[in-house]
Each structure stands twice: as structure tokens, then as C-alpha cells.
Amino acid sequence: ECRRRLFELFDGQYAGRFRQAARDECRAALGYILERNNIHRDALTLKSVGEEPHPIIFSEWSLAHGNMIKRRDFAFEELLSHASMRELPLFSDLGEDVFIPTPVREYPLVHFLRVTETTNDK
């Protein structure tokens, strides 16, 4: 339901601004990103729900340059259990040590319209 509502909000704005130039590939890319990041998981077990539970993985999407996007996946359990997460800030402008999480997987740069082609996710 959440994914559907977010997609509808985007699509209304997107179609209104770009009219005939709106592309289904852009809609598919957004749908994929929403599917990867708006997830139904069990925060107590730190795993997915269903017959074959697996660790919760979040994807980070960064615009690299132009239309290219970089995806990095992070394990939720590692983010929560990291000892320095409780001690160090995530961001510092004062030169202090900070917690920088390590991704469990990095993907090559890809055009944002082709994010759906990068992997066969669970």
C-alpha cells in the first residue's frame, strides 16, 4: 500500500510535468527503487517474513554524475550491532571519528533508467 501511494504521488507529478515525454522506463525504475527500500520485515528478528527468512538489506541509491546512479546494499543487522554506532556520531564537521558502514554489496554505475537490470534480487 505504501509503495503504491508513493508511486501514485510521483507519477502524478511526473506525468504533469513531462506529459508526452514521460517514459515508462522511468516509472519502472522508480517502482524498483520503491520495492527495494519500502520493505515489510521483522525488526525484532532482523529478517524478512515468510517461509525463507533472510537478513534485512537496505539499498542506498546515489546519483554519481549526470544520469548515472550507484547502488550499495547494507545489512540492517550490521548497522544496528556495530559497537561504534552507539559511541560515534554518523556525521561530524569537527574532524571527529565517525561511523562509516561497510556495504555488503556494491553495484557498478548504471543509467538510472536501467536500475531494474542490475540484479536478480530476492
PDB file of C-alpha atoms in Angstrom:
ATOM      1  CA  GLU A   1       0.000   0.000   0.000  1.00  0.00           C
ATOM      2  CA  CYS A   2       2.828   2.383   0.901  1.00  0.00           C
ATOM      3  CA  ARG A   3       4.681   1.672  -2.349  1.00  0.00           C
ATOM      4  CA  ARG A   4       1.510   2.175  -4.363  1.00  0.00           C
ATOM      5  CA  ARG A   5       0.759   5.541  -2.731  1.00  0.00           C
ATOM      6  CA  LEU A   6       4.323   6.807  -3.163  1.00  0.00           C
ATOM      7  CA  PHE A   7       4.335   5.674  -6.775  1.00  0.00           C
ATOM      8  CA  GLU A   8       0.997   7.396  -7.462  1.00  0.00           C
ATOM      9  CA  LEU A   9       2.281  10.656  -5.934  1.00  0.00           C
ATOM     10  CA  PHE A  10       5.394  10.509  -8.101  1.00  0.00           C
ATOM     11  CA  ASP A  11       3.510   9.523 -11.241  1.00  0.00           C
ATOM     12  CA  GLY A  12       1.009  12.351 -10.881  1.00  0.00           C
ATOM     13  CA  GLN A  13       3.806  14.927 -10.659  1.00  0.00           C
ATOM     14  CA  TYR A  14       5.923  13.216 -13.327  1.00  0.00           C
ATOM     15  CA  ALA A  15       3.096  12.935 -15.864  1.00  0.00           C
ATOM     16  CA  GLY A  16       2.005  16.509 -15.151  1.00  0.00           C
ATOM     17  CA  ARG A  17       5.474  17.940 -15.777  1.00  0.00           C
ATOM     18  CA  PHE A  18       6.673  15.820 -18.673  1.00  0.00           C
ATOM     19  CA  ARG A  19       3.384  14.948 -20.379  1.00  0.00           C
ATOM     20  CA  GLN A  20       4.225  13.149 -23.670  1.00  0.00           C
ATOM     21  CA  ALA A  21       7.935  12.947 -22.739  1.00  0.00           C
ATOM     22  CA  ALA A  22       7.145  10.808 -19.655  1.00  0.00           C
ATOM     23  CA  ARG A  23       8.715   7.374 -20.047  1.00  0.00           C
ATOM     24  CA  ASP A  24       7.580   4.004 -18.780  1.00  0.00           C
ATOM     25  CA  GLU A  25      11.260   3.131 -18.119  1.00  0.00           C
ATOM     26  CA  CYS A  26      11.378   5.936 -15.542  1.00  0.00           C
ATOM     27  CA  ARG A  27       8.237   4.633 -13.879  1.00  0.00           C
ATOM     28  CA  ALA A  28       9.701   1.100 -13.811  1.00  0.00           C
ATOM     29  CA  ALA A  29      12.948   2.416 -12.275  1.00  0.00           C
ATOM     30  CA  LEU A  30      11.047   4.195  -9.515  1.00  0.00           C
ATOM     31  CA  GLY A  31       8.902   1.122  -8.887  1.00  0.00           C
ATOM     32  CA  TYR A  32      12.055  -0.967  -8.486  1.00  0.00           C
ATOM     33  CA  ILE A  33      13.659   1.503  -6.067  1.00  0.00           C
ATOM     34  CA  LEU A  34      10.459   1.675  -4.009  1.00  0.00           C
ATOM     35  CA  GLU A  35      10.309  -2.125  -3.948  1.00  0.00           C
ATOM     36  CA  ARG A  36      13.916  -2.366  -2.705  1.00  0.00           C
ATOM     37  CA  ASN A  37      13.524   0.249   0.028  1.00  0.00           C
ATOM     38  CA  ASN A  38       9.926   0.098   1.245  1.00  0.00           C
ATOM     39  CA  ILE A  39      10.011  -3.360   2.704  1.00  0.00           C
ATOM     40  CA  HIS A  40       7.937  -5.434   5.113  1.00  0.00           C
ATOM     41  CA  ARG A  41      10.355  -7.066   7.523  1.00  0.00           C
ATOM     42  CA  ASP A  42      10.504  -8.161  11.163  1.00  0.00           C
ATOM     43  CA  ALA A  43      12.614  -5.624  13.075  1.00  0.00           C
ATOM     44  CA  LEU A  44      12.763  -7.946  16.100  1.00  0.00           C
ATOM     45  CA  THR A  45      14.412 -10.834  14.236  1.00  0.00           C
ATOM     46  CA  LEU A  46      16.140  -8.522  11.717  1.00  0.00           C
ATOM     47  CA  LYS A  47      14.936 -10.834   8.943  1.00  0.00           C
ATOM     48  CA  SER A  48      12.315 -10.982   6.234  1.00  0.00           C
ATOM     49  CA  VAL A  49       8.945 -12.559   6.909  1.00  0.00           C
ATOM     50  CA  GLY A  50       7.780 -15.732   5.179  1.00  0.00           C
ATOM     51  CA  GLU A  51       8.939 -19.285   4.576  1.00  0.00           C
ATOM     52  CA  GLU A  52      12.605 -18.491   3.868  1.00  0.00           C
ATOM     53  CA  PRO A  53      13.661 -15.584   6.118  1.00  0.00           C
ATOM     54  CA  HIS A  54      16.801 -13.733   5.098  1.00  0.00           C
ATOM     55  CA  PRO A  55      18.616 -10.718   6.605  1.00  0.00           C
ATOM     56  CA  ILE A  56      17.134  -7.270   6.068  1.00  0.00           C
ATOM     57  CA  ILE A  57      19.071  -5.459   3.348  1.00  0.00           C
ATOM     58  CA  PHE A  58      18.657  -1.780   2.514  1.00  0.00           C
ATOM     59  CA  SER A  59      19.803  -0.254  -0.731  1.00  0.00           C
ATOM     60  CA  GLU A  60      21.421   3.168  -0.916  1.00  0.00           C
ATOM     61  CA  TRP A  61      20.998   4.988  -4.225  1.00  0.00           C
ATOM     62  CA  SER A  62      23.398   7.824  -5.074  1.00  0.00           C
ATOM     63  CA  LEU A  63      23.469   9.995  -8.165  1.00  0.00           C
ATOM     64  CA  ALA A  64      27.077   9.762  -9.310  1.00  0.00           C
ATOM     65  CA  HIS A  65      27.140  12.127 -12.278  1.00  0.00           C
ATOM     66  CA  GLY A  66      24.649  13.008 -14.970  1.00  0.00           C
ATOM     67  CA  ASN A  67      22.095  10.226 -15.244  1.00  0.00           C
ATOM     68  CA  MET A  68      24.292   7.579 -13.627  1.00  0.00           C
ATOM     69  CA  ILE A  69      23.304   6.029 -10.309  1.00  0.00           C
ATOM     70  CA  LYS A  70      25.289   3.973  -7.800  1.00  0.00           C
ATOM     71  CA  ARG A  71      23.674   1.303  -5.628  1.00  0.00           C
ATOM     72  CA  ARG A  72      25.169  -0.042  -2.402  1.00  0.00           C
ATOM     73  CA  ASP A  73      23.437  -2.573  -0.153  1.00  0.00           C
ATOM     74  CA  PHE A  74      23.743  -2.580   3.636  1.00  0.00           C
ATOM     75  CA  ALA A  75      22.700  -5.238   6.154  1.00  0.00           C
ATOM     76  CA  PHE A  76      20.383  -3.768   8.785  1.00  0.00           C
ATOM     77  CA  GLU A  77      21.733  -6.103  11.473  1.00  0.00           C
ATOM     78  CA  GLU A  78      25.287  -4.873  10.923  1.00  0.00           C
ATOM     79  CA  LEU A  79      24.166  -1.257  11.126  1.00  0.00           C
ATOM     80  CA  LEU A  80      22.447  -1.885  14.465  1.00  0.00           C
ATOM     81  CA  SER A  81      25.040  -4.130  16.050  1.00  0.00           C
ATOM     82  CA  HIS A  82      28.120  -2.098  15.174  1.00  0.00           C
ATOM     83  CA  ALA A  83      29.649  -1.077  18.527  1.00  0.00           C
ATOM     84  CA  SER A  84      30.753   2.327  17.323  1.00  0.00           C
ATOM     85  CA  MET A  85      27.174   3.098  16.234  1.00  0.00           C
ATOM     86  CA  ARG A  86      26.368   3.727  19.901  1.00  0.00           C
ATOM     87  CA  GLU A  87      29.506   5.761  20.551  1.00  0.00           C
ATOM     88  CA  LEU A  88      30.264   7.824  17.455  1.00  0.00           C
ATOM     89  CA  PRO A  89      28.108  10.240  15.503  1.00  0.00           C
ATOM     90  CA  LEU A  90      27.233   9.467  11.904  1.00  0.00           C
ATOM     91  CA  PHE A  91      28.307  12.937  10.753  1.00  0.00           C
ATOM     92  CA  SER A  92      30.846  15.406  12.042  1.00  0.00           C
ATOM     93  CA  ASP A  93      32.042  18.781  10.806  1.00  0.00           C
ATOM     94  CA  LEU A  94      34.593  18.916  13.622  1.00  0.00           C
ATOM     95  CA  GLY A  95      37.047  16.283  12.361  1.00  0.00           C
ATOM     96  CA  GLU A  96      35.889  13.665  14.875  1.00  0.00           C
ATOM     97  CA  ASP A  97      35.904   9.946  14.093  1.00  0.00           C
ATOM     98  CA  VAL A  98      32.587   8.826  12.621  1.00  0.00           C
ATOM     99  CA  PHE A  99      30.868   5.524  11.916  1.00  0.00           C
ATOM    100  CA  ILE A 100      31.015   4.696   8.209  1.00  0.00           C
ATOM    101  CA  PRO A 101      29.137   1.472   7.463  1.00  0.00           C
ATOM    102  CA  THR A 102      30.575  -1.093   5.061  1.00  0.00           C
ATOM    103  CA  PRO A 103      28.243  -2.214   2.286  1.00  0.00           C
ATOM    104  CA  VAL A 104      27.544  -5.928   1.869  1.00  0.00           C
ATOM    105  CA  ARG A 105      27.451  -5.402  -1.892  1.00  0.00           C
ATOM    106  CA  GLU A 106      28.245  -2.645  -4.360  1.00  0.00           C
ATOM    107  CA  TYR A 107      26.955  -2.421  -7.897  1.00  0.00           C
ATOM    108  CA  PRO A 108      28.543  -0.770 -10.918  1.00  0.00           C
ATOM    109  CA  LEU A 109      27.347   2.618 -12.085  1.00  0.00           C
ATOM    110  CA  VAL A 110      24.266   2.327 -14.241  1.00  0.00           C
ATOM    111  CA  HIS A 111      21.951   4.750 -16.042  1.00  0.00           C
ATOM    112  CA  PHE A 112      19.017   5.451 -13.730  1.00  0.00           C
ATOM    113  CA  LEU A 113      16.557   4.079 -16.295  1.00  0.00           C
ATOM    114  CA  ARG A 114      18.356   0.724 -16.155  1.00  0.00           C
ATOM    115  CA  VAL A 115      18.427   0.078 -12.388  1.00  0.00           C
ATOM    116  CA  THR A 116      15.998  -2.806 -12.858  1.00  0.00           C
ATOM    117  CA  GLU A 117      18.593  -4.651 -14.961  1.00  0.00           C
ATOM    118  CA  THR A 118      21.373  -4.658 -12.344  1.00  0.00           C
ATOM    119  CA  THR A 119      20.481  -7.753 -10.342  1.00  0.00           C
ATOM    120  CA  ASN A 120      18.026 -10.547  -9.700  1.00  0.00           C
ATOM    121  CA  ASP A 121      17.103  -9.583  -6.118  1.00  0.00           C
ATOM    122  CA  LYS A 122      15.143 -11.736  -3.696  1.00  0.00           C
TER     123      LYS A 122
END
